[in-house]
Short mmCIF file of N, CA and C in Angstrom, two decimals:
data_model
loop_
_atom_site.label_atom_id
_atom_site.label_comp_id
_atom_site.label_asym_id
_atom_site.label_seq_id
_atom_site.Cartn_x
_atom_site.Cartn_y
_atom_site.Cartn_z
N MET P 1 1.25 -0.84 -0.02
CA MET P 1 -0.08 0.11 0.43
C MET P 1 0.92 1.52 0.03
N PRO P 2 1.12 2.38 -0.82
CA PRO P 2 1.64 3.51 -0.83
C PRO P 2 1.32 4.18 0.50
N ASP P 3 2.26 5.07 0.64
CA ASP P 3 2.17 5.56 2.07
C ASP P 3 1.76 7.50 0.83
N ASP P 4 -0.05 7.91 0.90
CA ASP P 4 0.28 8.85 0.24
C ASP P 4 -0.49 9.76 1.11
N VAL P 5 0.08 11.14 1.10
CA VAL P 5 -0.18 11.94 2.42
C VAL P 5 -1.14 13.29 0.99
N VAL P 6 -2.18 13.54 2.14
CA VAL P 6 -2.75 14.63 1.44
C VAL P 6 -3.06 15.66 2.17
N VAL P 7 -3.16 17.09 1.70
CA VAL P 7 -3.29 17.49 2.91
C VAL P 7 -4.50 18.28 2.64
N THR P 8 -5.65 18.55 3.08
CA THR P 8 -6.35 18.79 2.61
C THR P 8 -7.20 20.21 3.35
N GLY P 9 -6.98 20.67 4.62
CA GLY P 9 -7.24 21.49 5.17
C GLY P 9 -5.89 22.46 5.86
N ILE P 10 -6.19 23.57 6.41
CA ILE P 10 -5.09 23.79 7.64
C ILE P 10 -5.98 24.95 8.25
N GLY P 11 -4.77 25.01 9.78
CA GLY P 11 -5.46 25.18 10.34
C GLY P 11 -4.13 26.30 11.22
N VAL P 12 -3.90 27.31 11.73
CA VAL P 12 -3.06 28.06 12.74
C VAL P 12 -3.35 28.85 13.27
N TYR P 13 -2.63 28.93 14.56
CA TYR P 13 -3.12 29.47 16.01
C TYR P 13 -1.32 29.50 15.98
N SER P 14 -0.95 30.97 15.15
CA SER P 14 0.32 31.39 15.13
C SER P 14 0.59 32.86 16.38
N PRO P 15 1.93 33.22 16.52
CA PRO P 15 1.64 35.00 17.24
C PRO P 15 1.42 36.09 15.91
N ILE P 16 2.28 35.10 15.07
CA ILE P 16 1.67 36.42 13.66
C ILE P 16 -0.14 36.72 13.33
N GLY P 17 -0.54 35.60 13.25
CA GLY P 17 -2.16 35.23 13.30
C GLY P 17 -2.54 34.58 13.08
N CYS P 18 -3.84 34.07 13.73
CA CYS P 18 -4.21 33.12 13.63
C CYS P 18 -5.75 32.79 12.51
N GLY P 19 -5.98 31.66 12.19
CA GLY P 19 -6.43 31.46 11.27
C GLY P 19 -5.86 32.11 9.21
N ASP P 20 -5.73 30.73 8.82
CA ASP P 20 -5.28 30.78 7.71
C ASP P 20 -5.04 32.07 6.71
N ALA P 21 -5.82 32.24 6.69
CA ALA P 21 -5.32 34.16 5.86
C ALA P 21 -5.10 35.14 6.43
N ALA P 22 -5.07 35.47 7.64
CA ALA P 22 -4.55 36.33 9.01
C ALA P 22 -2.76 35.88 8.98
N PHE P 23 -2.68 34.73 9.22
CA PHE P 23 -1.50 33.90 8.70
C PHE P 23 -0.63 34.02 7.48
N TRP P 24 -0.93 33.66 6.62
CA TRP P 24 -0.50 33.81 5.74
C TRP P 24 -0.18 35.48 4.95
N ARG P 25 -1.03 36.18 5.19
CA ARG P 25 -1.20 37.63 4.87
C ARG P 25 -0.05 38.26 5.98
N ALA P 26 0.41 38.07 7.31
CA ALA P 26 1.20 38.09 8.11
C ALA P 26 2.58 38.08 7.92
N LEU P 27 2.44 36.98 7.42
CA LEU P 27 3.91 35.91 6.58
C LEU P 27 4.38 36.37 5.41
N TYR P 28 3.55 36.93 4.76
CA TYR P 28 3.46 37.63 3.39
C TYR P 28 4.53 38.86 3.61
N ASP P 29 3.79 39.73 4.43
CA ASP P 29 3.87 40.83 4.78
C ASP P 29 5.39 40.88 5.82
N GLY P 30 5.67 39.79 6.17
CA GLY P 30 6.77 40.08 7.10
C GLY P 30 7.11 40.69 8.53
N THR P 31 5.64 40.69 8.99
CA THR P 31 5.07 41.38 10.24
C THR P 31 5.85 39.95 11.56
N SER P 32 6.30 41.06 12.67
CA SER P 32 7.05 40.15 13.93
C SER P 32 5.79 40.27 14.61
N SER P 33 5.88 39.16 15.60
CA SER P 33 4.87 38.71 16.22
C SER P 33 5.85 39.36 18.29
N ALA P 34 7.10 40.23 17.58
CA ALA P 34 7.68 40.06 18.61
C ALA P 34 7.22 40.93 20.15
N GLY P 35 7.84 40.74 21.21
CA GLY P 35 7.54 42.37 22.23
C GLY P 35 7.29 42.26 23.66
N PRO P 36 6.84 43.04 24.42
CA PRO P 36 7.64 42.27 25.53
C PRO P 36 6.47 41.30 26.28
N ILE P 37 6.55 40.78 27.44
CA ILE P 37 5.62 39.88 27.38
C ILE P 37 4.44 40.32 28.93
N ASP P 38 4.06 39.98 28.45
CA ASP P 38 2.92 41.17 29.56
C ASP P 38 1.67 40.71 29.77
N ASN P 39 1.89 39.09 30.41
CA ASN P 39 1.13 38.17 30.36
C ASN P 39 1.08 37.62 31.68
N LEU P 40 2.55 37.59 32.34
CA LEU P 40 3.69 36.65 33.72
C LEU P 40 4.22 37.89 33.96
N ASP P 41 4.59 37.33 35.57
CA ASP P 41 5.73 38.13 35.57
C ASP P 41 7.66 38.08 35.52
N VAL P 42 7.84 38.99 34.83
CA VAL P 42 9.08 38.70 34.56
C VAL P 42 10.51 39.17 34.57
N SER P 43 9.54 40.40 35.76
CA SER P 43 10.71 40.60 36.78
C SER P 43 12.10 39.54 37.02
N GLU P 44 11.66 38.58 37.39
CA GLU P 44 13.54 37.70 37.25
C GLU P 44 13.95 37.08 36.36
N LEU P 45 13.83 37.22 35.23
CA LEU P 45 14.04 36.25 34.30
C LEU P 45 15.16 37.65 33.40
N SER P 46 16.26 36.51 32.61
CA SER P 46 17.00 37.59 31.72
C SER P 46 16.25 38.29 30.57
N ARG P 47 14.94 37.36 29.94
CA ARG P 47 14.78 37.61 28.79
C ARG P 47 13.29 38.11 29.08
N LYS P 48 12.62 39.03 28.63
CA LYS P 48 11.13 39.82 28.95
C LYS P 48 10.67 40.43 27.38
N ILE P 49 11.41 39.50 26.33
CA ILE P 49 10.26 40.05 25.24
C ILE P 49 10.19 38.15 24.40
N ALA P 50 9.34 38.25 23.72
CA ALA P 50 8.25 37.33 23.60
C ALA P 50 7.51 36.98 22.05
N CYS P 51 8.00 35.54 21.51
CA CYS P 51 6.78 36.02 21.00
C CYS P 51 5.83 35.25 21.08
N ARG P 52 4.48 35.60 21.21
CA ARG P 52 3.12 34.31 21.67
C ARG P 52 1.84 34.65 21.09
N VAL P 53 1.50 33.54 20.96
CA VAL P 53 0.10 33.21 20.26
C VAL P 53 -1.07 33.81 21.26
N LYS P 54 -1.59 35.44 20.83
CA LYS P 54 -2.64 36.11 21.23
C LYS P 54 -4.07 35.75 20.93
N THR P 55 -4.62 35.32 21.47
CA THR P 55 -6.39 34.48 21.75
C THR P 55 -6.83 34.06 22.51
N ASP P 56 -8.31 34.55 22.69
CA ASP P 56 -8.61 34.07 23.41
C ASP P 56 -9.55 32.69 23.15
N LEU P 57 -9.31 31.62 24.17
CA LEU P 57 -9.28 30.44 23.87
C LEU P 57 -11.07 30.53 25.17
N PRO P 58 -11.50 29.00 24.18
CA PRO P 58 -12.20 28.81 25.84
C PRO P 58 -11.52 27.89 26.70
N PRO P 59 -12.38 28.15 27.82
CA PRO P 59 -11.66 27.31 28.70
C PRO P 59 -12.20 26.00 28.45
N ASN P 60 -11.01 25.33 28.83
CA ASN P 60 -11.37 24.16 29.07
C ASN P 60 -10.78 22.84 30.82
N PRO P 61 -10.94 23.20 31.26
CA PRO P 61 -10.26 22.59 32.68
C PRO P 61 -9.41 21.13 32.69
N GLY P 62 -9.15 20.31 32.33
CA GLY P 62 -8.36 19.44 31.05
C GLY P 62 -7.30 19.57 30.97
N MET P 63 -7.78 20.97 30.26
CA MET P 63 -6.77 21.22 28.93
C MET P 63 -4.92 21.98 29.20
N GLY P 64 -4.49 21.79 29.40
CA GLY P 64 -3.56 23.28 28.88
C GLY P 64 -3.69 23.68 27.85
N ARG P 65 -3.64 25.81 27.70
CA ARG P 65 -3.45 26.54 26.80
C ARG P 65 -3.24 25.82 25.49
N ALA P 66 -1.28 24.75 25.42
CA ALA P 66 -0.87 24.78 23.95
C ALA P 66 -2.04 23.64 23.98
N SER P 67 -1.99 22.26 23.94
CA SER P 67 -3.72 21.32 23.90
C SER P 67 -4.58 22.02 23.25
N ARG P 68 -5.30 23.79 23.86
CA ARG P 68 -5.81 24.23 23.22
C ARG P 68 -6.50 24.29 22.07
N LEU P 69 -4.73 24.71 21.98
CA LEU P 69 -4.47 25.84 21.04
C LEU P 69 -4.08 24.81 19.99
N ALA P 70 -3.57 23.31 19.98
CA ALA P 70 -3.35 22.71 19.21
C ALA P 70 -5.13 21.94 18.64
N VAL P 71 -6.07 21.64 19.98
CA VAL P 71 -7.04 21.82 19.37
C VAL P 71 -8.48 22.50 18.11
N ALA P 72 -7.53 24.09 18.35
CA ALA P 72 -8.34 24.59 17.86
C ALA P 72 -7.73 24.84 16.55
N ALA P 73 -6.91 24.31 16.33
CA ALA P 73 -6.43 24.65 14.71
C ALA P 73 -6.58 22.93 14.41
N ALA P 74 -6.84 22.27 14.57
CA ALA P 74 -7.36 21.05 14.73
C ALA P 74 -8.55 21.43 13.49
N ALA P 75 -9.70 21.82 14.43
CA ALA P 75 -11.11 22.48 13.58
C ALA P 75 -11.19 22.88 12.92
N ASP P 76 -9.79 23.78 13.09
CA ASP P 76 -9.92 25.11 12.19
C ASP P 76 -9.88 23.73 10.62
N ALA P 77 -8.89 23.03 10.17
CA ALA P 77 -8.12 22.78 9.77
C ALA P 77 -9.24 21.61 9.34
N ILE P 78 -9.85 20.91 9.77
CA ILE P 78 -11.15 20.62 9.49
C ILE P 78 -11.91 20.98 8.32
N ALA P 79 -12.57 22.02 9.34
CA ALA P 79 -13.69 22.64 8.55
C ALA P 79 -12.76 24.12 7.27
N SER P 80 -11.54 23.98 7.47
CA SER P 80 -10.82 24.16 6.13
C SER P 80 -10.83 23.62 4.59
N ALA P 81 -11.35 22.04 5.21
CA ALA P 81 -11.57 20.75 4.54
C ALA P 81 -12.33 20.97 3.87
N ARG P 82 -13.42 21.23 4.63
CA ARG P 82 -14.81 21.24 3.83
C ARG P 82 -15.49 20.09 4.78
N PHE P 83 -15.07 19.04 5.92
CA PHE P 83 -15.03 18.37 6.09
C PHE P 83 -16.41 17.68 7.15
N THR P 84 -17.35 16.67 7.47
CA THR P 84 -17.92 16.63 8.41
C THR P 84 -17.39 15.60 9.39
N SER P 85 -17.67 15.76 10.78
CA SER P 85 -17.21 14.51 11.13
C SER P 85 -18.10 13.12 10.92
N GLU P 86 -19.10 12.71 10.47
CA GLU P 86 -19.47 12.13 9.61
C GLU P 86 -18.93 11.33 8.16
N GLU P 87 -18.13 12.41 8.22
CA GLU P 87 -17.76 11.78 6.65
C GLU P 87 -16.05 11.46 7.55
N LEU P 88 -15.41 12.26 8.48
CA LEU P 88 -14.10 11.43 8.94
C LEU P 88 -14.01 10.14 9.48
N SER P 89 -15.54 9.71 10.22
CA SER P 89 -16.00 8.31 10.68
C SER P 89 -15.26 7.58 9.94
N GLY P 90 -14.56 6.59 11.02
CA GLY P 90 -13.85 5.37 10.15
C GLY P 90 -12.71 5.32 9.18
N LEU P 91 -12.58 6.84 9.24
CA LEU P 91 -11.03 7.33 8.42
C LEU P 91 -10.04 7.00 8.92
N ARG P 92 -8.34 6.70 8.14
CA ARG P 92 -7.18 7.06 8.96
C ARG P 92 -7.00 8.63 8.78
N VAL P 93 -7.47 9.32 10.26
CA VAL P 93 -7.24 10.86 9.77
C VAL P 93 -6.12 11.13 10.56
N SER P 94 -5.23 12.54 10.15
CA SER P 94 -4.63 13.10 11.34
C SER P 94 -3.85 14.44 11.02
N THR P 95 -3.32 14.70 12.33
CA THR P 95 -3.22 16.49 12.25
C THR P 95 -1.80 16.52 12.36
N ILE P 96 -1.68 17.04 11.86
CA ILE P 96 0.07 17.58 12.30
C ILE P 96 0.17 18.69 13.08
N VAL P 97 1.03 18.94 14.28
CA VAL P 97 1.89 19.97 15.11
C VAL P 97 3.19 20.29 14.43
#
């Protein structure tokens, strides 16, 4: 059996843009997301600049922020591919993070 790979959708949650259109536009424009860290105390750290994904995600008690970003990106990729959960049922599907 061949090891074919087909990319059918994209979901992006990135420091330069969330959503494929915003991401590609920022990438094309050469946008930088580096800036001061403003969401936690960095007074004891030597570095005070970061590239952070600035988006609000729904809270999920059992999931950390990185997991919630990955799930949101996977959901966007499925929507971008125009698949429904019924169409994916029983298929071998993966999401690459």
